[in-house]
CSV table of N, CA and C in Angstrom, one decimal:
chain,number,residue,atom,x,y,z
T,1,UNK,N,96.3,-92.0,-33.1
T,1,UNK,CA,95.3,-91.3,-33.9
T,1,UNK,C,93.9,-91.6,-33.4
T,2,UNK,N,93.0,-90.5,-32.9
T,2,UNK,CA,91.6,-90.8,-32.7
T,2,UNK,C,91.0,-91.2,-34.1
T,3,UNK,N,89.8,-92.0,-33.8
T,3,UNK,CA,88.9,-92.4,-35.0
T,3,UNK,C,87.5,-92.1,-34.3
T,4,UNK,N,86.7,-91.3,-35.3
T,4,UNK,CA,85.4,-91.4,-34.5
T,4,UNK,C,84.3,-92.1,-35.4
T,5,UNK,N,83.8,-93.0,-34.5
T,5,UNK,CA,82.3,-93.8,-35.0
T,5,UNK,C,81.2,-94.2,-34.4
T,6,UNK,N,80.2,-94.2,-35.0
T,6,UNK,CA,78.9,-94.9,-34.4
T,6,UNK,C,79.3,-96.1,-33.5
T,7,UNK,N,78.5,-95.7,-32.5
T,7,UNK,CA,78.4,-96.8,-31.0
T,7,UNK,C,77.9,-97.7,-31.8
T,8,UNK,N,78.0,-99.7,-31.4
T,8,UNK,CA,77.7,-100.4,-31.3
T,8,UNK,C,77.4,-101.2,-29.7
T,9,UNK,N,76.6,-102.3,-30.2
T,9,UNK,CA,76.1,-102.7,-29.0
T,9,UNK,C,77.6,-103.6,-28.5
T,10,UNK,N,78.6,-103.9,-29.4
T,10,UNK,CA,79.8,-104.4,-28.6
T,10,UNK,C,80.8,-103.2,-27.5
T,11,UNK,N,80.6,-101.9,-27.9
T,11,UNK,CA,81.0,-100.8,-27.6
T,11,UNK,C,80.7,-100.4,-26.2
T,12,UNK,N,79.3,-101.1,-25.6
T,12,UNK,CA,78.2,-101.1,-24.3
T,12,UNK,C,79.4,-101.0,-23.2
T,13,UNK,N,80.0,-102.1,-22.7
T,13,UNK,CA,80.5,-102.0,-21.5
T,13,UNK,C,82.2,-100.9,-21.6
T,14,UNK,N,82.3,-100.6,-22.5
T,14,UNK,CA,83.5,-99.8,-22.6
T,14,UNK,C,82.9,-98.4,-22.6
T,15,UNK,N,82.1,-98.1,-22.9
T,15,UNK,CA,81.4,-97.0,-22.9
T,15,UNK,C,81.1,-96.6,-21.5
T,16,UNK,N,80.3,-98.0,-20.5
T,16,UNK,CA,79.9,-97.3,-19.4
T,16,UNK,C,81.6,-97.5,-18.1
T,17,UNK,N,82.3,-97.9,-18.7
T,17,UNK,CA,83.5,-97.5,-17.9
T,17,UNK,C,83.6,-96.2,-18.0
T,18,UNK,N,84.0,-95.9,-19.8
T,18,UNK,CA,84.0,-94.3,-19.8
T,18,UNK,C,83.7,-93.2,-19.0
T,19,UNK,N,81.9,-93.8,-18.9
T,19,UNK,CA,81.2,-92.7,-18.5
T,19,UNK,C,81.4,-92.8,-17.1
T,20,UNK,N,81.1,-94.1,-16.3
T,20,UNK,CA,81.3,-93.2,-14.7
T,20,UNK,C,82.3,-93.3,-14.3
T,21,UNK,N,84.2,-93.6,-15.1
T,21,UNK,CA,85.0,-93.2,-14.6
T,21,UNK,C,85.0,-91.4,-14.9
T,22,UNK,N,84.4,-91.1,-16.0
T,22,UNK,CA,84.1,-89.4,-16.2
T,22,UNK,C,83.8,-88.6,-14.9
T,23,UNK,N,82.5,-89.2,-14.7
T,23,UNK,CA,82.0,-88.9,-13.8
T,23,UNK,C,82.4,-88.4,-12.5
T,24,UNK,N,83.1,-89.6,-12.1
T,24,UNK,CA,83.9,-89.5,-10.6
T,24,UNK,C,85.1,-88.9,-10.8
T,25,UNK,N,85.8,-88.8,-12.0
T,25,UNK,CA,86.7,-87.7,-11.9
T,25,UNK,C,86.4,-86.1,-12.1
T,26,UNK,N,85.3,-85.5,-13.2
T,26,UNK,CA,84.9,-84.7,-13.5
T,26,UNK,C,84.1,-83.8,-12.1
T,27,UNK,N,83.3,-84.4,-11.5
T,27,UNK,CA,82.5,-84.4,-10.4
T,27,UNK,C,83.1,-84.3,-9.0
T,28,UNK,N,83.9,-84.9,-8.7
T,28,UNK,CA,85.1,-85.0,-7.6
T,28,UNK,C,85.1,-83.6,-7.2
T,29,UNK,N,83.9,-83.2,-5.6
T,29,UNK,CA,84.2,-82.3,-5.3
T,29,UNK,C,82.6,-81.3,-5.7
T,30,UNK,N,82.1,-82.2,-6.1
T,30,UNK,CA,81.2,-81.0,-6.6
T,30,UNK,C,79.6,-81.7,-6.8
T,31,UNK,N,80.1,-82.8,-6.8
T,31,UNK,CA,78.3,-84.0,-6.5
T,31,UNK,C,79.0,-84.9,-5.6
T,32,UNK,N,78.1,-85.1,-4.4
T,32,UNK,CA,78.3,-85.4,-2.7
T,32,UNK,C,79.2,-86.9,-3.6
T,33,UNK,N,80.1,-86.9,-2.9
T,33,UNK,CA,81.0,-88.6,-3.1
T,33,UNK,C,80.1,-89.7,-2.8
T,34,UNK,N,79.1,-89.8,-1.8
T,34,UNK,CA,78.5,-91.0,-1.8
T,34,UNK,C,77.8,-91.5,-3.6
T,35,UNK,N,77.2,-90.5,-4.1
T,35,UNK,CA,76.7,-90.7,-5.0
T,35,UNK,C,77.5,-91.0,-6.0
T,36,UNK,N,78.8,-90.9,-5.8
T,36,UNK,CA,79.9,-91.0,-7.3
T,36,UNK,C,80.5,-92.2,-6.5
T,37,UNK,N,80.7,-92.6,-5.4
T,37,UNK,CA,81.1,-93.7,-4.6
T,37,UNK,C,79.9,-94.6,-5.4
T,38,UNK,N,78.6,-94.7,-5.6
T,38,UNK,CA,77.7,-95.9,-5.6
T,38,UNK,C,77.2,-96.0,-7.4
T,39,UNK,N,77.8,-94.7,-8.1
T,39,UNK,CA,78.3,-95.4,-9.4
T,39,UNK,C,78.9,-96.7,-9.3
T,40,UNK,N,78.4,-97.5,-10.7
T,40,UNK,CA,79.0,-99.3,-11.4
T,40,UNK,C,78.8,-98.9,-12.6
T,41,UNK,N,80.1,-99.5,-13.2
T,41,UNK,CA,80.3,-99.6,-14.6
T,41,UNK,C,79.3,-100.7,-14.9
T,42,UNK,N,79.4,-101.8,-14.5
T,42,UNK,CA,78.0,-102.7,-14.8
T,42,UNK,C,77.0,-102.7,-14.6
T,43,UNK,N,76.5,-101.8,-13.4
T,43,UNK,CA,75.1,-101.2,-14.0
T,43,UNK,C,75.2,-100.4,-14.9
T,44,UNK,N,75.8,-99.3,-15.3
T,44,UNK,CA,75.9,-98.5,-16.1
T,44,UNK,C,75.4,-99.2,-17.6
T,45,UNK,N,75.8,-100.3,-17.6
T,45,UNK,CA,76.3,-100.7,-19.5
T,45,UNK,C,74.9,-101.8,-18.9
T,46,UNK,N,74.3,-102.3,-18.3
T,46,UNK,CA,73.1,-102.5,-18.2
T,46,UNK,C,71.7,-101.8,-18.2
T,47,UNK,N,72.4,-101.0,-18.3
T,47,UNK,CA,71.4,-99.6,-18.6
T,47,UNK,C,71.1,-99.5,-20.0
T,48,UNK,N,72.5,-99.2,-20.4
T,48,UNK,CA,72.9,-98.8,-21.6
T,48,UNK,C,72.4,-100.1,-22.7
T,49,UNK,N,72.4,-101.2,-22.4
T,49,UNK,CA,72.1,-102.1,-23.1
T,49,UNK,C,70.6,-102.0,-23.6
T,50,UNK,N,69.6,-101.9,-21.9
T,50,UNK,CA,68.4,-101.6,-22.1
T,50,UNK,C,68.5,-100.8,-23.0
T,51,UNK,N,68.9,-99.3,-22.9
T,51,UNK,CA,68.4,-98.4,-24.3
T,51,UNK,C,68.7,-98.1,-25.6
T,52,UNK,N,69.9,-99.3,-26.0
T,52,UNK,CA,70.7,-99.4,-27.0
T,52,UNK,C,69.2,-100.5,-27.5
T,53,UNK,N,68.8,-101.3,-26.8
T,53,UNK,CA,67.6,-102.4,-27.5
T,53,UNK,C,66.6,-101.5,-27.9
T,54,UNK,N,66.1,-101.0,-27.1
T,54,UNK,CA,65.1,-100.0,-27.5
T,54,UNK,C,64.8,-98.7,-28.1
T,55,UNK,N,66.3,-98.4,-28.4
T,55,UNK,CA,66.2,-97.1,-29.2
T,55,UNK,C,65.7,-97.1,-30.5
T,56,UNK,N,64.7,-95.8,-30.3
T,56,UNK,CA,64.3,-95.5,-31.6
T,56,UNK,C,65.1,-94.6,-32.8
T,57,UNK,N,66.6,-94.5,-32.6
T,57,UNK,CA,67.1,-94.0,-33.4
T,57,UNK,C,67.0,-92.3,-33.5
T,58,UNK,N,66.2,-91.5,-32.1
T,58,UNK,CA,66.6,-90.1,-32.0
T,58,UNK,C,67.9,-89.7,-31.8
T,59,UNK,N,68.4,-90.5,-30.7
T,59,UNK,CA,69.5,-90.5,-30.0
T,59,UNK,C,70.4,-90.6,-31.5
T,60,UNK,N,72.0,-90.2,-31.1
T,60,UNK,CA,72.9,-90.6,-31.8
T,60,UNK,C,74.4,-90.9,-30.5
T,61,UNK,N,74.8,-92.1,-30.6
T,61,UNK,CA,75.7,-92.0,-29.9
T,61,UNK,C,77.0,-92.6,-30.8
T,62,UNK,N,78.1,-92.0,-30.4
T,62,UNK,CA,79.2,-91.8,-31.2
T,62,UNK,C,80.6,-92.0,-29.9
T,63,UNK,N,81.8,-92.6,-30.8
T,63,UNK,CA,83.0,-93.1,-29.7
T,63,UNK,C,83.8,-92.6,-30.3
T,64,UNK,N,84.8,-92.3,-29.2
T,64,UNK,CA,86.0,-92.3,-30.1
T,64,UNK,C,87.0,-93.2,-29.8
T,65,UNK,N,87.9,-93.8,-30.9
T,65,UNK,CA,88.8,-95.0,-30.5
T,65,UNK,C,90.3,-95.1,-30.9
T,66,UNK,N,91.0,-95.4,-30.5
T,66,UNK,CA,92.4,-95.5,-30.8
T,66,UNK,C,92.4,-96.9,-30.8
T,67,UNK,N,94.0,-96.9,-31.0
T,67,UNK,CA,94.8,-98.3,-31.0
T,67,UNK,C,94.7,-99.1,-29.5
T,68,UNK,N,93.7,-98.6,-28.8
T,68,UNK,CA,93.7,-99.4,-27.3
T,68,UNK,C,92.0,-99.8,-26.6
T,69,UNK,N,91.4,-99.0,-28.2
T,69,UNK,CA,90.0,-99.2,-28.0
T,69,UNK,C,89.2,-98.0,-27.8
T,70,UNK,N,87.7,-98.4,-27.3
T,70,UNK,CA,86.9,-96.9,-26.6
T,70,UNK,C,87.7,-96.3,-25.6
T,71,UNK,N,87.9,-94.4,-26.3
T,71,UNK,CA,88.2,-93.9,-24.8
T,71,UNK,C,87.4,-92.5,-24.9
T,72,UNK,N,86.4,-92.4,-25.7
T,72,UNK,CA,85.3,-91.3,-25.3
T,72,UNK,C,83.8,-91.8,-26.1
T,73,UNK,N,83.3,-91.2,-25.6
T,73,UNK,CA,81.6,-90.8,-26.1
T,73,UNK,C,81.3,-89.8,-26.0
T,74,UNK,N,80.1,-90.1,-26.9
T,74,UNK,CA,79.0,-88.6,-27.4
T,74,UNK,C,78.1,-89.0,-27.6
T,75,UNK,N,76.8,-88.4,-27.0
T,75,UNK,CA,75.2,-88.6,-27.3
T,75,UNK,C,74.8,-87.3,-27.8
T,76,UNK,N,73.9,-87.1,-28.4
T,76,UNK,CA,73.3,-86.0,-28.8
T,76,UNK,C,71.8,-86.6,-29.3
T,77,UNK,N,70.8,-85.8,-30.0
T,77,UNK,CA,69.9,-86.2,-30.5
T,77,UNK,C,69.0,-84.9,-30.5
T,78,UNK,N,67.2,-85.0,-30.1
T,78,UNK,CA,66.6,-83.6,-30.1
T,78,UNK,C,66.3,-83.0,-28.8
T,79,UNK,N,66.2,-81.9,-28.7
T,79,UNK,CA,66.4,-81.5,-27.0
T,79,UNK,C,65.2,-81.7,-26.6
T,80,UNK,N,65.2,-81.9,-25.3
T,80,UNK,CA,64.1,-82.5,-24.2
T,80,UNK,C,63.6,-81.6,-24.0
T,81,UNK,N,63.7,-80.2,-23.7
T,81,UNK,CA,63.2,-79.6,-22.6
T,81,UNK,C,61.9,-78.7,-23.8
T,82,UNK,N,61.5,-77.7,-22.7
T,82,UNK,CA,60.1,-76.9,-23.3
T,82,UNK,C,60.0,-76.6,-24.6
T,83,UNK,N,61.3,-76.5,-25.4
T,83,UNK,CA,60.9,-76.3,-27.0
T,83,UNK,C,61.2,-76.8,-27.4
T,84,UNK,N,61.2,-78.4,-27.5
T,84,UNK,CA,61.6,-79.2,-28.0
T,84,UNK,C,61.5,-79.2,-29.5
T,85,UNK,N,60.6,-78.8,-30.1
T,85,UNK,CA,59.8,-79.0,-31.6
T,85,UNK,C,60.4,-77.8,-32.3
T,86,UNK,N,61.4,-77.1,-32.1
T,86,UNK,CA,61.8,-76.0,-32.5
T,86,UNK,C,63.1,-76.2,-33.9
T,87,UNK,N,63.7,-77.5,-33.4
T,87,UNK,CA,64.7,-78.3,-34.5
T,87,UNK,C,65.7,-77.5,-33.6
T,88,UNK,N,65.5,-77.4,-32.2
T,88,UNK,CA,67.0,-77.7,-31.0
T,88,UNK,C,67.3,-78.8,-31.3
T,89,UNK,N,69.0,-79.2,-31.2
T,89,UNK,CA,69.4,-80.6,-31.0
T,89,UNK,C,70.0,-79.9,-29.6
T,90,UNK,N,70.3,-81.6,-29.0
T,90,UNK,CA,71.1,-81.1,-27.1
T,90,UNK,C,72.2,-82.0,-27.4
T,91,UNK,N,73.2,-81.9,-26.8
T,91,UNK,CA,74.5,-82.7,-26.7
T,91,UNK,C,74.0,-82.8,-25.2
T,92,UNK,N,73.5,-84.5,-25.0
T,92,UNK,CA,73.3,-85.1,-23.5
T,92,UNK,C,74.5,-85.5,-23.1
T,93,UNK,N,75.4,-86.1,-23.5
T,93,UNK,CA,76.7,-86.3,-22.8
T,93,UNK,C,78.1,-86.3,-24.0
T,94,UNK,N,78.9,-86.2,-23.1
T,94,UNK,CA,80.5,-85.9,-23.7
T,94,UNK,C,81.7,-86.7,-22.1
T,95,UNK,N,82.2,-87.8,-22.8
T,95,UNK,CA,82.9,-87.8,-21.5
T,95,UNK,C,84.2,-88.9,-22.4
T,96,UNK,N,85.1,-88.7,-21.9
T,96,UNK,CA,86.8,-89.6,-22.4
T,96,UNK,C,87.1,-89.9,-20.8
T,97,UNK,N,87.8,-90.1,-21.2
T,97,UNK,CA,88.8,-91.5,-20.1
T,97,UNK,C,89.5,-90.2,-19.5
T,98,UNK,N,89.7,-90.4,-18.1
T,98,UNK,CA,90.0,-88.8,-18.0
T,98,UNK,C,91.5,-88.8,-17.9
T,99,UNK,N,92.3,-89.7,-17.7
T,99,UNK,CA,93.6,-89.5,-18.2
T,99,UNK,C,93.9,-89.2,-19.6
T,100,UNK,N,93.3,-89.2,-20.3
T,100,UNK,CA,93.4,-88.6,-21.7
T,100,UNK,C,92.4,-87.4,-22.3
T,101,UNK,N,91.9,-86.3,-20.8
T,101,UNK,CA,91.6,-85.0,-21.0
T,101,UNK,C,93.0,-84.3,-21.8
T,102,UNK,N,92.8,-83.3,-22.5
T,102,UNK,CA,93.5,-82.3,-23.0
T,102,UNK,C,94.6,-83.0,-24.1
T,103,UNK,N,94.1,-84.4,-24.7
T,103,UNK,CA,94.8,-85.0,-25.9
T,103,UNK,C,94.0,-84.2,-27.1
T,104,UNK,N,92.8,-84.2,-27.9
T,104,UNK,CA,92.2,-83.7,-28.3
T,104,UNK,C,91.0,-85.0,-28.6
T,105,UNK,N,90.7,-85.7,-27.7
T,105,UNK,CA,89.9,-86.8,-28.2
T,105,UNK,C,89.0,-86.1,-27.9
T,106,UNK,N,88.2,-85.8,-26.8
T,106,UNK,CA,86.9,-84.5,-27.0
T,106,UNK,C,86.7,-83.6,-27.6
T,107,UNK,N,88.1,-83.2,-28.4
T,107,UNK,CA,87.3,-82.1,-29.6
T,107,UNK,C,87.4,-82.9,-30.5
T,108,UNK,N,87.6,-84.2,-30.7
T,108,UNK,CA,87.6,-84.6,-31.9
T,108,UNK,C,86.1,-85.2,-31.4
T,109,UNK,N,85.5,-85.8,-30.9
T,109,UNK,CA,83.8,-86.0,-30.6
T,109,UNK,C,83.4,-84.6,-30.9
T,110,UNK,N,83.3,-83.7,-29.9
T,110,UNK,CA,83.0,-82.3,-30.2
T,110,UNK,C,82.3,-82.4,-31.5
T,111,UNK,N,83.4,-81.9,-32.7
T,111,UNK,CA,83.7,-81.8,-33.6
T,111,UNK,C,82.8,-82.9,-34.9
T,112,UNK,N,82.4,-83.7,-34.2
T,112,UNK,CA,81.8,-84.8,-35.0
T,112,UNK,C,80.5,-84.7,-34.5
T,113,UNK,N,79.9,-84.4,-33.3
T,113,UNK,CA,78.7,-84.2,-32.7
T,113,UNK,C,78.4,-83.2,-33.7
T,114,UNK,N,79.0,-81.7,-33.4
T,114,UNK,CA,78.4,-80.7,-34.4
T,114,UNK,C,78.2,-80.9,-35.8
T,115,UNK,N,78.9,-81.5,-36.3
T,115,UNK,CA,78.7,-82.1,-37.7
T,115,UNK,C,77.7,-83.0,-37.9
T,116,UNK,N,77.4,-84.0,-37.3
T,116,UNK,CA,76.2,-84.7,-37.3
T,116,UNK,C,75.2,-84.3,-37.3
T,117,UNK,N,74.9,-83.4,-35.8
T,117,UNK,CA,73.6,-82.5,-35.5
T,117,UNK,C,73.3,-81.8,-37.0
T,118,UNK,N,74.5,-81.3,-37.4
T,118,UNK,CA,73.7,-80.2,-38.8
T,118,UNK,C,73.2,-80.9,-39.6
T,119,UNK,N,74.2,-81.5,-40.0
T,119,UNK,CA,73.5,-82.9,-40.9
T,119,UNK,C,72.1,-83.7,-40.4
T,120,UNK,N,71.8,-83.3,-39.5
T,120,UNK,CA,70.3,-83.8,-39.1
T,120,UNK,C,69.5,-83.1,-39.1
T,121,UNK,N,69.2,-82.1,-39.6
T,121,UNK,CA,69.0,-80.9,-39.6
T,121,UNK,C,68.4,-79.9,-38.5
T,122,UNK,N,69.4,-80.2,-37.6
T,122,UNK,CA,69.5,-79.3,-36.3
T,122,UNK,C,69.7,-77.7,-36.7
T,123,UNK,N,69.4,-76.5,-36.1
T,123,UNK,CA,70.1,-75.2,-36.3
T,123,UNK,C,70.8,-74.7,-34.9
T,124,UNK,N,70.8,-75.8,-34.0
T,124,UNK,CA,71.1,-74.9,-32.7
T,124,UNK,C,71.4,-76.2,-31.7
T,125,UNK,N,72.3,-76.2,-30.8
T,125,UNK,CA,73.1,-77.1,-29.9
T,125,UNK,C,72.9,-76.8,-28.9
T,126,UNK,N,72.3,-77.2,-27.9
T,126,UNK,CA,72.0,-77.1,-26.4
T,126,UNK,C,72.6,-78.1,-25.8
T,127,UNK,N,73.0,-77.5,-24.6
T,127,UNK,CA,73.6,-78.7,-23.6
T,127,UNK,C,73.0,-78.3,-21.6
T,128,UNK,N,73.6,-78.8,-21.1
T,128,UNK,CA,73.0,-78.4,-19.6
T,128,UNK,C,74.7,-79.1,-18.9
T,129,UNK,N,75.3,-77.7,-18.1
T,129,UNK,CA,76.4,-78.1,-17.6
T,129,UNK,C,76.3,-77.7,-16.0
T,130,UNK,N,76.8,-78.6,-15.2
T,130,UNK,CA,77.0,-78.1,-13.5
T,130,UNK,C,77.7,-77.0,-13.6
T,131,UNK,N,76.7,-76.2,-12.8
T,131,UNK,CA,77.8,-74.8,-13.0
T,131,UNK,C,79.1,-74.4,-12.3
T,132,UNK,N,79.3,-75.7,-11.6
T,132,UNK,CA,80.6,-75.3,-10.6
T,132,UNK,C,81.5,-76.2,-11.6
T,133,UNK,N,81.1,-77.2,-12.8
T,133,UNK,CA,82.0,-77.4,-13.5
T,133,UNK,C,82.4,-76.5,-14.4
T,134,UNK,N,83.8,-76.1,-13.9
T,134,UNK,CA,84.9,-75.0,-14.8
T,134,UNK,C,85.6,-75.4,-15.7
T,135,UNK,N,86.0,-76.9,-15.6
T,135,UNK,CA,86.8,-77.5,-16.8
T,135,UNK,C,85.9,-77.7,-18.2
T,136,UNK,N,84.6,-78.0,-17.8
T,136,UNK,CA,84.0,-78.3,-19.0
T,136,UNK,C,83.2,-77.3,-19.5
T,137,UNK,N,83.3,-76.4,-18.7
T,137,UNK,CA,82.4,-75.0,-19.4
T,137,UNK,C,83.4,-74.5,-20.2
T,138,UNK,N,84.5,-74.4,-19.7
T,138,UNK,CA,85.9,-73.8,-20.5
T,138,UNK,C,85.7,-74.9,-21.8
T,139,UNK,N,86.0,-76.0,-21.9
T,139,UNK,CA,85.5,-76.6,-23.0
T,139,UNK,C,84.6,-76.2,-24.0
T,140,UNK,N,83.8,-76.5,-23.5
T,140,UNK,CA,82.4,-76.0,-24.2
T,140,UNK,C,82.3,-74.8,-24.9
T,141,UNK,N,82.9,-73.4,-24.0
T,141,UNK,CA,83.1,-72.2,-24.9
T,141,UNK,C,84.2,-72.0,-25.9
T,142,UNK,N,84.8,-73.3,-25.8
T,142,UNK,CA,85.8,-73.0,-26.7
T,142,UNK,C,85.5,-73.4,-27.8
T,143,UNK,N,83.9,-74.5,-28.0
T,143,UNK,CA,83.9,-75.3,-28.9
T,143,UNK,C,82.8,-74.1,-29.5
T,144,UNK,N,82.3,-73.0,-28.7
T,144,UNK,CA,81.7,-71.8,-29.3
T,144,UNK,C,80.6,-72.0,-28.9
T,145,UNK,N,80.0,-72.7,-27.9
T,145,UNK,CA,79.1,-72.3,-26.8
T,145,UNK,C,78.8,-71.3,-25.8
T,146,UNK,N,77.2,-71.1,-25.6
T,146,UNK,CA,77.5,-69.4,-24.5
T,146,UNK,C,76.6,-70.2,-23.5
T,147,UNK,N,76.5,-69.3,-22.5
T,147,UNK,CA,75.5,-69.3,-21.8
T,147,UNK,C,74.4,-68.8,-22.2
T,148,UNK,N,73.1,-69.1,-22.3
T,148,UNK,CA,72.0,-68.4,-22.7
T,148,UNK,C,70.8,-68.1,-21.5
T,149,UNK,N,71.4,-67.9,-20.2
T,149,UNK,CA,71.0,-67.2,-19.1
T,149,UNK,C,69.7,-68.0,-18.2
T,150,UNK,N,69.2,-69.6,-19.0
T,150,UNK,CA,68.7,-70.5,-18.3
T,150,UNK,C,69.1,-71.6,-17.2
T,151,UNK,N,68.8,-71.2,-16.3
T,151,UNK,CA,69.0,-72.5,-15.3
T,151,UNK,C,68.3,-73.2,-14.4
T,152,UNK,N,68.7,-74.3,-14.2
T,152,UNK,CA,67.7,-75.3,-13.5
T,152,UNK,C,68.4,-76.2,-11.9
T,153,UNK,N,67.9,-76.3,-11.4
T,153,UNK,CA,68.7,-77.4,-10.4
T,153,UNK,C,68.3,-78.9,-10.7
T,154,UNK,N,69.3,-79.2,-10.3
T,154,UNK,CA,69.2,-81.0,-10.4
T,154,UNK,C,69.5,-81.8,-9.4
T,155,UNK,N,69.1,-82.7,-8.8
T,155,UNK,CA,69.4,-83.1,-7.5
T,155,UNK,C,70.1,-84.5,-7.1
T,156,UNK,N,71.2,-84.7,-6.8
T,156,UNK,CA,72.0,-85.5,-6.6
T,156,UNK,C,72.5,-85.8,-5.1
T,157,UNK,N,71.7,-87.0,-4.8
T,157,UNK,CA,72.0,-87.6,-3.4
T,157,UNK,C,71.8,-86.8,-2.7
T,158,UNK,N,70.0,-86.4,-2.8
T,158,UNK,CA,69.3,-85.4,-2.2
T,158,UNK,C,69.8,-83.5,-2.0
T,159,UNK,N,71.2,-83.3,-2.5
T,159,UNK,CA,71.6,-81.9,-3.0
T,159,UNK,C,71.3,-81.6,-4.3
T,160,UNK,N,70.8,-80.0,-4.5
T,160,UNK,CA,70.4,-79.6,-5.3
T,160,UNK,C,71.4,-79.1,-5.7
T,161,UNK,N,71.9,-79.4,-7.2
T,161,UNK,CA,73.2,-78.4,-7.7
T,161,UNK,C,72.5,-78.1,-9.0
T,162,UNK,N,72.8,-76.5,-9.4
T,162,UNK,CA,72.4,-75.6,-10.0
T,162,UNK,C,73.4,-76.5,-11.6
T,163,UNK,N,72.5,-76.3,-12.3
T,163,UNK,CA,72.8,-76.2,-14.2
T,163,UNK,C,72.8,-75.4,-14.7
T,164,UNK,N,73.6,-74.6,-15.8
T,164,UNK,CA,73.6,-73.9,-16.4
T,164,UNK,C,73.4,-74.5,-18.4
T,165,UNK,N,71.7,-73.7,-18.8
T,165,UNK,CA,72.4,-74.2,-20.2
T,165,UNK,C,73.2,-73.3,-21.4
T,166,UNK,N,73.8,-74.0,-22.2
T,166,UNK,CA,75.0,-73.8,-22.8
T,166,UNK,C,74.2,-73.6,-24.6
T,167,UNK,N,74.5,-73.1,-25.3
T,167,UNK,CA,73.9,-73.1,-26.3
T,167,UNK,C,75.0,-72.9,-28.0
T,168,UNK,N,74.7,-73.2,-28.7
T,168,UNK,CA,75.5,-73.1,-30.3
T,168,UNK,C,75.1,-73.0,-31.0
T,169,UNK,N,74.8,-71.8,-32.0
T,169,UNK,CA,74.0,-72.0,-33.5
T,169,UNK,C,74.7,-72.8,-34.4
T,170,UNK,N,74.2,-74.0,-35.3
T,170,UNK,CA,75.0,-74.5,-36.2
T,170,UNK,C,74.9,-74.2,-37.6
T,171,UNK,N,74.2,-72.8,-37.7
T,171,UNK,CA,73.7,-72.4,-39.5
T,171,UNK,C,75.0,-71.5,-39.3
């Protein structure tokens, strides 16, 4: 049985396994391998520690855990980009242990992100996805995200790969 709850700072190094084993499986093929080669889980959760000290509480990050411990996350909080002041929230990351894709532990974060966001009084979900990622856009639309026909490139290990953002009304 998934449980979902507020990250803690004991939560740090399980979290950044999560994320760049995510990473290097989700990415595989689609951001140059050097760059997913020179991912570290301990820099990662050294990162993560820095911003867990310093956070001012926009952010919300959220796990999900079983009887074996953390095997997903979720960030969200207010969106970054040009309309920020609009009461956009963004889902910045979403990532599980990727041997346990298609259990329902990511719709059960999903599902708790969207709930939270409204409860914060968000009206709308933004995210920004690689567009050559197919598994997670399929995700995403299922969770009732569209395309809203903005994109950006982002550059990894000097290649530029194209974003696409994703969007959700929550009223």
């Amino acid at each position: 049985m998934v449980h979902i709850r507020g990250m803690t700072g004991a939560d740090i190094d399980a979290v950044a396994a999560v994320r760049v084993r995510g990473w290097q499986s989700a990415y595989a093929g689609i951001v140059p391998q050097p760059y997913l080669d020179a991912m570290s889980a301990e820099e990662d959760a050294a990162r993560r520690r820095e911003y867990f000290a310093r956070s001012d509480g926009r952010a919300e990050n959220l796990v999900a855990v079983d009887g074996t411990g953390v095997i997903g996350w979720a960030s969200h909080g207010p969106y970054r980009g040009e309309d920020a002041r609009t009461g956009n929230g963004e889902l910045y990351a979403i990532y599980v242990r990727p041997e346990l894709i298609g259990t329902g532990a990511g719709r059960a974060l999903m599902d708790a992100v969207l709930e939270r966001a409204a409860e914060r009084g968000f009206t709308r979900l933004r995210l920004w996805v690689l567009e050559k990622n197919a598994r997670a856009r399929r995700f995403y639309e299922r969770a009732g995200f569209t395309p809203d026909g903005v994109e950006q490139d982002e550059d990894y290990y000097g290649t530029a790969l194209a974003e696409v953002r994703y969007v959700r009304d929550l009223t």
